[in-house]
GROMACS .gro file of C-alpha atoms in nm:
model
  361
    1MET     CA    1   7.560   4.694  10.916
    2ASN     CA    2   7.501   4.560  11.265
    3ILE     CA    3   7.483   4.848  11.571
    4THR     CA    4   7.458   4.757  11.931
    5THR     CA    5   7.486   4.967  12.267
    6PRO     CA    6   7.633   4.775  12.547
    7THR     CA    7   7.786   4.988  12.841
    8GLN     CA    8   8.098   4.800  12.951
    9PRO     CA    9   8.424   4.912  13.114
   10ILE     CA   10   8.715   4.983  12.885
   11ARG     CA   11   9.021   4.800  13.011
   12THR     CA   12   9.276   4.671  12.714
   13PRO     CA   13   9.216   4.622  12.320
   14GLY     CA   14   9.232   4.251  12.403
   15ASP     CA   15   8.920   4.292  12.637
   16ILE     CA   16   8.728   4.484  12.387
   17LEU     CA   17   8.802   4.216  12.111
   18ALA     CA   18   8.687   3.934  12.366
   19ASN     CA   19   8.354   4.108  12.411
   20ILE     CA   20   8.281   4.173  12.061
   21PRO     CA   21   8.091   3.820  11.961
   22GLY     CA   22   7.864   3.868  12.253
   23ILE     CA   23   7.790   4.249  12.171
   24LEU     CA   24   7.715   4.136  11.816
   25GLY     CA   25   7.551   3.812  11.861
   26PHE     CA   26   7.806   3.615  11.624
   27PHE     CA   27   8.202   3.616  11.557
   28PRO     CA   28   8.254   3.856  11.291
   29ALA     CA   29   8.518   3.807  11.005
   30GLU     CA   30   8.682   4.018  10.711
   31SER     CA   31   8.526   4.297  10.895
   32ALA     CA   32   8.581   4.638  11.029
   33ILE     CA   33   8.428   4.689  11.380
   34LEU     CA   34   8.400   5.058  11.507
   35ILE     CA   35   8.351   5.128  11.859
   36SER     CA   36   8.240   5.460  12.027
   37ILE     CA   37   8.413   5.544  12.348
   38GLN     CA   38   8.224   5.780  12.581
   39PRO     CA   39   8.250   5.901  12.925
   40SER     CA   40   8.077   5.739  13.235
   41PRO     CA   41   8.061   5.753  13.590
   42ARG     CA   42   8.284   5.464  13.580
   43GLY     CA   43   8.551   5.634  13.345
   44TYR     CA   44   8.515   5.552  12.988
   45SER     CA   45   8.265   5.283  12.867
   46ILE     CA   46   8.186   5.124  12.515
   47GLY     CA   47   7.879   5.325  12.358
   48PRO     CA   48   7.730   5.220  12.012
   49VAL     CA   49   7.947   4.961  11.830
   50ALA     CA   50   7.904   4.886  11.442
   51ARG     CA   51   8.022   4.622  11.207
   52LEU     CA   52   8.121   4.675  10.843
   53ASN     CA   53   8.203   4.447  10.584
   54LEU     CA   54   8.571   4.540  10.470
   55GLY     CA   55   8.423   4.609  10.095
   56ASP     CA   56   8.197   4.851  10.252
   57VAL     CA   57   8.475   5.057  10.394
   58PRO     CA   58   8.491   5.377  10.349
   59GLY     CA   59   8.154   5.425  10.203
   60ALA     CA   60   7.972   5.363  10.497
   61LEU     CA   61   8.167   5.542  10.737
   62GLN     CA   62   7.981   5.863  10.756
   63GLU     CA   63   7.669   5.686  10.828
   64VAL     CA   64   7.814   5.507  11.153
   65MET     CA   65   7.967   5.840  11.283
   66ASP     CA   66   7.623   5.995  11.235
   67ALA     CA   67   7.482   5.722  11.460
   68PHE     CA   68   7.784   5.779  11.707
   69HIS     CA   69   7.688   6.155  11.706
   70CYS     CA   70   7.351   6.096  11.864
   71GLY     CA   71   7.540   5.977  12.166
   72ASP     CA   72   7.848   6.154  12.340
   73PRO     CA   73   8.163   5.987  12.159
   74GLU     CA   74   8.485   6.121  12.282
   75ILE     CA   75   8.714   5.854  12.113
   76ILE     CA   76   8.654   5.615  11.830
   77PHE     CA   77   8.826   5.279  11.785
   78CYS     CA   78   8.848   5.022  11.513
   79PHE     CA   79   8.941   4.659  11.497
   80VAL     CA   80   8.997   4.512  11.162
   81LEU     CA   81   8.961   4.147  11.125
   82SER     CA   82   9.107   3.955  10.843
   83GLN     CA   83   9.299   3.688  10.726
   84ARG     CA   84   9.460   3.883  10.417
   85ARG     CA   85   9.829   3.997  10.422
   86GLU     CA   86   9.860   4.355  10.572
   87ALA     CA   87   9.943   4.478  10.253
   88GLU     CA   88   9.636   4.367  10.083
   89LEU     CA   89   9.443   4.561  10.339
   90TRP     CA   90   9.667   4.877  10.292
   91GLU     CA   91   9.371   5.087  10.085
   92ILE     CA   92   9.113   5.016  10.366
   93LEU     CA   93   9.344   5.070  10.662
   94TYR     CA   94   9.457   5.378  10.476
   95SER     CA   95   9.113   5.536  10.429
   96LEU     CA   96   9.015   5.459  10.805
   97TYR     CA   97   9.360   5.641  10.906
   98ARG     CA   98   9.223   5.959  10.654
   99PHE     CA   99   8.898   5.960  10.771
  100GLU     CA  100   8.725   6.250  10.892
  101ASP     CA  101   8.354   6.316  10.923
  102ARG     CA  102   8.166   6.622  10.861
  103SER     CA  103   8.203   6.766  11.244
  104GLY     CA  104   8.570   6.683  11.233
  105LEU     CA  105   8.549   6.342  11.433
  106GLY     CA  106   8.784   6.080  11.281
  107ILE     CA  107   8.914   5.724  11.395
  108ASP     CA  108   9.154   5.769  11.688
  109ALA     CA  109   9.308   5.417  11.662
  110CYS     CA  110   9.278   5.097  11.470
  111TRP     CA  111   9.414   4.744  11.550
  112LEU     CA  112   9.449   4.434  11.318
  113ALA     CA  113   9.385   4.083  11.398
  114GLU     CA  114   9.324   3.761  11.228
  115GLU     CA  115   9.037   3.649  11.383
  116LEU     CA  116   8.841   3.675  11.712
  117SER     CA  117   8.989   3.348  11.912
  118THR     CA  118   9.141   3.331  12.252
  119ASP     CA  119   9.503   3.387  12.237
  120THR     CA  120   9.505   3.548  11.903
  121ALA     CA  121   9.750   3.843  11.854
  122TYR     CA  122   9.641   4.227  11.766
  123ASP     CA  123   9.865   4.488  11.662
  124LEU     CA  124   9.811   4.874  11.663
  125ILE     CA  125   9.816   4.989  11.293
  126PHE     CA  126   9.775   5.351  11.374
  127GLY     CA  127   9.694   5.560  11.697
  128HIS     CA  128   9.857   5.789  11.935
  129ALA     CA  129  10.154   5.606  11.965
  130THR     CA  130  10.542   5.698  11.818
  131GLU     CA  131  10.720   5.400  11.642
  132SER     CA  132  10.913   5.365  11.971
  133GLY     CA  133  10.627   5.305  12.177
  134GLU     CA  134  10.586   5.662  12.351
  135GLY     CA  135  10.236   5.834  12.373
  136PRO     CA  136   9.892   5.777  12.516
  137LEU     CA  137   9.833   5.427  12.358
  138GLN     CA  138  10.211   5.276  12.447
  139ASP     CA  139  10.062   4.996  12.651
  140TRP     CA  140   9.809   4.915  12.392
  141MET     CA  141  10.043   4.891  12.094
  142GLU     CA  142  10.018   4.480  12.077
  143GLY     CA  143   9.885   4.165  12.294
  144THR     CA  144   9.647   3.876  12.247
  145ILE     CA  145   9.288   3.859  12.312
  146PRO     CA  146   9.197   3.704  12.644
  147ALA     CA  147   8.928   3.427  12.701
  148ILE     CA  148   8.626   3.545  12.511
  149SER     CA  149   8.430   3.257  12.722
  150THR     CA  150   8.484   3.490  13.033
  151SER     CA  151   8.430   3.824  12.872
  152HIS     CA  152   8.155   4.030  13.025
  153SER     CA  153   7.913   4.007  12.708
  154MET     CA  154   7.985   3.597  12.663
  155ARG     CA  155   7.886   3.603  13.076
  156ALA     CA  156   7.556   3.807  12.993
  157CYS     CA  157   7.462   3.559  12.689
  158VAL     CA  158   7.552   3.244  12.910
  159ASP     CA  159   7.328   3.397  13.209
  160ASN     CA  160   7.041   3.457  12.933
  161GLY     CA  161   7.072   3.106  12.798
  162LEU     CA  162   7.225   3.219  12.476
  163LEU     CA  163   7.559   3.176  12.297
  164PRO     CA  164   7.672   3.409  12.000
  165GLU     CA  165   7.653   3.224  11.649
  166LEU     CA  166   7.951   3.124  11.448
  167THR     CA  167   7.845   3.376  11.144
  168ARG     CA  168   7.602   3.654  11.087
  169SER     CA  169   7.427   3.412  10.834
  170ASP     CA  170   7.377   3.192  11.119
  171LEU     CA  171   7.226   3.481  11.323
  172VAL     CA  172   7.036   3.621  11.040
  173GLN     CA  173   6.899   3.269  10.979
  174ARG     CA  174   6.677   3.298  11.308
  175PHE     CA  175   6.473   3.573  11.163
  176LYS     CA  176   6.432   3.434  10.818
  177ALA     CA  177   6.387   3.050  10.885
  178PRO     CA  178   6.006   2.996  10.790
  179ASN     CA  179   5.748   2.827  11.037
  180PRO     CA  180   5.786   2.468  10.980
  181TYR     CA  181   5.447   2.377  11.124
  182PHE     CA  182   5.204   2.520  10.848
  183ALA     CA  183   5.207   2.512  10.468
  184GLU     CA  184   5.186   2.820  10.292
  185GLU     CA  185   4.791   2.781  10.189
  186GLU     CA  186   4.719   2.771  10.556
  187ILE     CA  187   4.947   3.075  10.634
  188SER     CA  188   4.763   3.260  10.349
  189ALA     CA  189   4.412   3.184  10.502
  190MET     CA  190   4.551   3.278  10.851
  191GLU     CA  191   4.677   3.613  10.737
  192ARG     CA  192   4.339   3.689  10.549
  193CYS     CA  193   4.150   3.621  10.873
  194ALA     CA  194   4.379   3.805  11.054
  195GLU     CA  195   4.352   4.127  10.844
  196GLU     CA  196   3.997   4.102  10.808
  197LEU     CA  197   3.941   4.100  11.199
  198ALA     CA  198   4.162   4.411  11.222
  199GLN     CA  199   3.990   4.596  10.968
  200GLN     CA  200   3.628   4.475  11.176
  201MET     CA  201   3.773   4.632  11.480
  202ARG     CA  202   3.870   4.946  11.344
  203ALA     CA  203   3.550   4.978  11.206
  204GLY     CA  204   3.415   4.966  11.588
  205GLU     CA  205   3.282   4.616  11.572
  206GLY     CA  206   3.440   4.289  11.738
  207TYR     CA  207   3.368   4.098  12.054
  208GLY     CA  208   3.006   4.081  12.036
  209THR     CA  209   2.953   4.470  12.051
  210THR     CA  210   2.949   4.767  11.804
  211ASP     CA  211   3.069   5.003  12.088
  212PRO     CA  212   3.408   5.143  11.953
  213VAL     CA  213   3.557   5.194  12.254
  214GLU     CA  214   3.431   4.870  12.412
  215VAL     CA  215   3.618   4.696  12.119
  216VAL     CA  216   3.930   4.864  12.216
  217GLU     CA  217   3.920   4.777  12.588
  218HIS     CA  218   3.862   4.406  12.511
  219LEU     CA  219   4.132   4.424  12.240
  220ILE     CA  220   4.371   4.570  12.508
  221ASN     CA  221   4.239   4.322  12.761
  222ASP     CA  222   4.321   4.024  12.566
  223VAL     CA  223   4.687   4.098  12.523
  224HIS     CA  224   4.775   4.002  12.879
  225TYR     CA  225   4.567   3.684  12.859
  226VAL     CA  226   4.723   3.563  12.521
  227LEU     CA  227   5.058   3.642  12.643
  228SER     CA  228   5.014   3.437  12.943
  229GLU     CA  229   4.959   3.159  12.730
  230VAL     CA  230   5.293   3.172  12.560
  231ASP     CA  231   5.570   2.958  12.679
  232SER     CA  232   5.870   2.932  12.436
  233LEU     CA  233   5.913   3.026  12.093
  234GLU     CA  234   5.887   2.676  11.961
  235GLU     CA  235   5.528   2.637  12.120
  236ALA     CA  236   5.420   2.963  11.992
  237LEU     CA  237   5.532   2.842  11.606
  238GLU     CA  238   5.285   2.566  11.631
  239ASN     CA  239   4.989   2.737  11.824
  240GLU     CA  240   4.751   2.860  11.564
  241GLU     CA  241   4.519   3.041  11.800
  242LEU     CA  242   4.798   3.233  11.930
  243LEU     CA  243   4.962   3.327  11.577
  244CYS     CA  244   4.614   3.430  11.442
  245VAL     CA  245   4.553   3.672  11.730
  246ALA     CA  246   4.909   3.810  11.752
  247ALA     CA  247   4.892   3.850  11.365
  248MET     CA  248   4.579   4.052  11.399
  249TRP     CA  249   4.753   4.296  11.649
  250MET     CA  250   5.039   4.334  11.376
  251SER     CA  251   4.813   4.342  11.081
  252THR     CA  252   4.766   4.733  11.076
  253THR     CA  253   4.893   5.029  11.253
  254TRP     CA  254   4.624   5.107  11.441
  255THR     CA  255   4.581   4.766  11.625
  256ARG     CA  256   4.964   4.748  11.641
  257ASP     CA  257   4.998   5.061  11.825
  258LEU     CA  258   4.713   4.981  12.048
  259VAL     CA  259   4.899   4.681  12.190
  260ILE     CA  260   5.279   4.819  12.211
  261LYS     CA  261   5.263   4.901  12.591
  262ASP     CA  262   5.127   4.570  12.687
  263LEU     CA  263   5.390   4.379  12.482
  264LEU     CA  264   5.669   4.566  12.628
  265ALA     CA  265   5.579   4.501  12.976
  266VAL     CA  266   5.649   4.128  12.947
  267PRO     CA  267   5.910   4.135  12.671
  268GLN     CA  268   6.022   3.756  12.715
  269GLU     CA  269   5.672   3.645  12.647
  270ALA     CA  270   5.574   3.899  12.379
  271GLY     CA  271   5.932   3.855  12.216
  272ALA     CA  272   5.873   3.471  12.145
  273LEU     CA  273   5.518   3.544  11.995
  274LEU     CA  274   5.654   3.819  11.799
  275LEU     CA  275   5.943   3.595  11.663
  276ALA     CA  276   5.695   3.340  11.579
  277VAL     CA  277   5.446   3.559  11.411
  278ALA     CA  278   5.741   3.732  11.192
  279ARG     CA  279   5.868   3.370  11.086
  280THR     CA  280   5.506   3.256  11.006
  281PHE     CA  281   5.356   3.560  10.832
  282HIS     CA  282   5.464   3.822  10.533
  283GLY     CA  283   5.428   4.172  10.470
  284THR     CA  284   5.314   4.434  10.695
  285ILE     CA  285   5.281   4.154  10.970
  286ARG     CA  286   5.605   4.023  10.951
  287TYR     CA  287   5.779   4.371  10.943
  288ASN     CA  288   5.572   4.491  11.256
  289ALA     CA  289   5.619   4.203  11.449
  290LEU     CA  290   6.019   4.192  11.369
  291ALA     CA  291   6.024   4.573  11.458
  292LEU     CA  292   5.855   4.515  11.805
  293TYR     CA  293   6.027   4.201  11.878
  294ALA     CA  294   6.351   4.399  11.841
  295ALA     CA  295   6.189   4.648  12.079
  296THR     CA  296   6.111   4.357  12.345
  297GLN     CA  297   6.491   4.284  12.313
  298VAL     CA  298   6.602   4.628  12.413
  299SER     CA  299   6.363   4.677  12.703
  300GLN     CA  300   6.523   4.363  12.831
  301GLU     CA  301   6.849   4.527  12.852
  302PHE     CA  302   7.011   4.234  12.659
  303GLY     CA  303   6.998   4.361  12.300
  304ILE     CA  304   7.194   4.065  12.125
  305TYR     CA  305   6.921   4.024  11.885
  306ALA     CA  306   6.784   4.378  11.884
  307GLY     CA  307   7.024   4.442  11.594
  308PRO     CA  308   7.019   4.159  11.362
  309ALA     CA  309   6.638   4.182  11.360
  310LEU     CA  310   6.622   4.551  11.275
  311SER     CA  311   6.886   4.488  11.020
  312VAL     CA  312   6.681   4.207  10.850
  313VAL     CA  313   6.373   4.490  10.855
  314VAL     CA  314   6.554   4.759  10.707
  315GLU     CA  315   6.694   4.536  10.426
  316GLU     CA  316   6.375   4.395  10.333
  317ALA     CA  317   6.140   4.652  10.374
  318PRO     CA  318   6.373   5.008  10.389
  319ARG     CA  319   6.024   5.214  10.391
  320HIS     CA  320   5.891   5.043  10.671
  321ASN     CA  321   5.858   5.344  10.892
  322LEU     CA  322   5.855   5.173  11.252
  323GLY     CA  323   6.127   4.938  11.167
  324ARG     CA  324   6.330   5.251  11.033
  325LEU     CA  325   6.249   5.443  11.347
  326ILE     CA  326   6.351   5.167  11.586
  327ALA     CA  327   6.682   5.103  11.406
  328GLN     CA  328   6.749   5.480  11.394
  329GLY     CA  329   6.704   5.512  11.773
  330TYR     CA  330   6.859   5.161  11.861
  331ARG     CA  331   7.168   5.253  11.650
  332SER     CA  332   7.232   5.594  11.816
  333GLY     CA  333   7.265   5.411  12.147
  334MET     CA  334   6.887   5.556  12.264
  335GLY     CA  335   6.730   5.226  12.412
  336LYS     CA  336   6.585   5.334  12.701
  337ARG     CA  337   6.450   5.660  12.527
  338LEU     CA  338   6.319   5.437  12.246
  339ILE     CA  339   6.102   5.241  12.502
  340THR     CA  340   5.956   5.557  12.644
  341ARG     CA  341   5.882   5.704  12.343
  342LEU     CA  342   5.718   5.359  12.212
  343CYS     CA  343   5.508   5.333  12.515
  344HIS     CA  344   5.410   5.716  12.483
  345GLY     CA  345   5.281   5.655  12.137
  346CYS     CA  346   5.075   5.373  12.251
  347GLU     CA  347   4.914   5.594  12.503
  348LEU     CA  348   4.823   5.846  12.236
  349ALA     CA  349   4.683   5.582  12.033
  350ARG     CA  350   4.460   5.441  12.299
  351GLU     CA  351   4.352   5.818  12.383
  352ALA     CA  352   4.262   5.895  11.994
  353ALA     CA  353   4.039   5.556  12.053
  354GLY     CA  354   3.878   5.666  12.342
  355ILE     CA  355   4.078   5.507  12.620
  356GLY     CA  356   4.238   5.743  12.887
  357VAL     CA  357   4.562   5.688  12.987
  358ASP     CA  358   4.461   5.580  13.374
  359SER     CA  359   4.160   5.348  13.247
  360PRO     CA  360   4.169   5.006  13.391
  361ALA     CA  361   4.188   4.860  13.050
   0.00000   0.00000   0.00000
């Protein structure tokens, strides 16, 4: 399941469909896309968006609705994308029509389209319209998808130097591709070194001092310098020094929480370094890096990679607390609140380590 939280004006079903690749980061196929529509100062806008494999309908619908309820959903739309004949989709479409969650919220309207491509036709399967076309959705019964390349979300992708992948597998590979510059033996040695340094600092030793507060001050001050050395993901992947320092940050909950605020302050550089770390290392280091990478994407208000990164964390490490908490907040459409909470948690960690909130460190 992929969930993202853009905010865009609502116009027609075709316009919504054209925005889906830019929202999810890939072109979904054989999927059900659920979209919560909520009030905004400009009228109605898109809230959280969820993608389900058709085989997961109806089993995952309640989970999606639980996430939607954290916002202010007034209407729930569904778009089924499939090359199958409508008769083969009957059970899935009927389950969508019949679904109602514990609060009584159901799916208000559902459209069917073969694929997400420009000029592809879509048809209303059920919704507030009679067979003669009368009702609130009488002008939304059928149509074609407009140019995907000019949709709001696709323009945002281009502005950020990105394009949606063709499939979800292609998108997920961004987070699973291994670092090509180091052998496993080298990576294992780097991991051990990072973990030992983190444990040393947790014990109050490092940077040539045995004063625990000074150790933490040096650790925090190092973050800005290290991030200033990051130019791109590719360069970070081959820079052993940068990788080892960032791996040390991600080795323990203690070191990780101390640096969160500074990472989120420069999300572009931090995101590149954290993704390089996630693709290089394993276990705790990888999952902490992926979770905070997702947070850097949310803080840039362009979360095309946040959802997929969090999905990988939850799939690979369902008990990873930070990843699970960030995923829950993100899927519920609470991006800004999530960033605020992470920064507050960092401040609390620093206070516990003897660093005041207003400290120059």
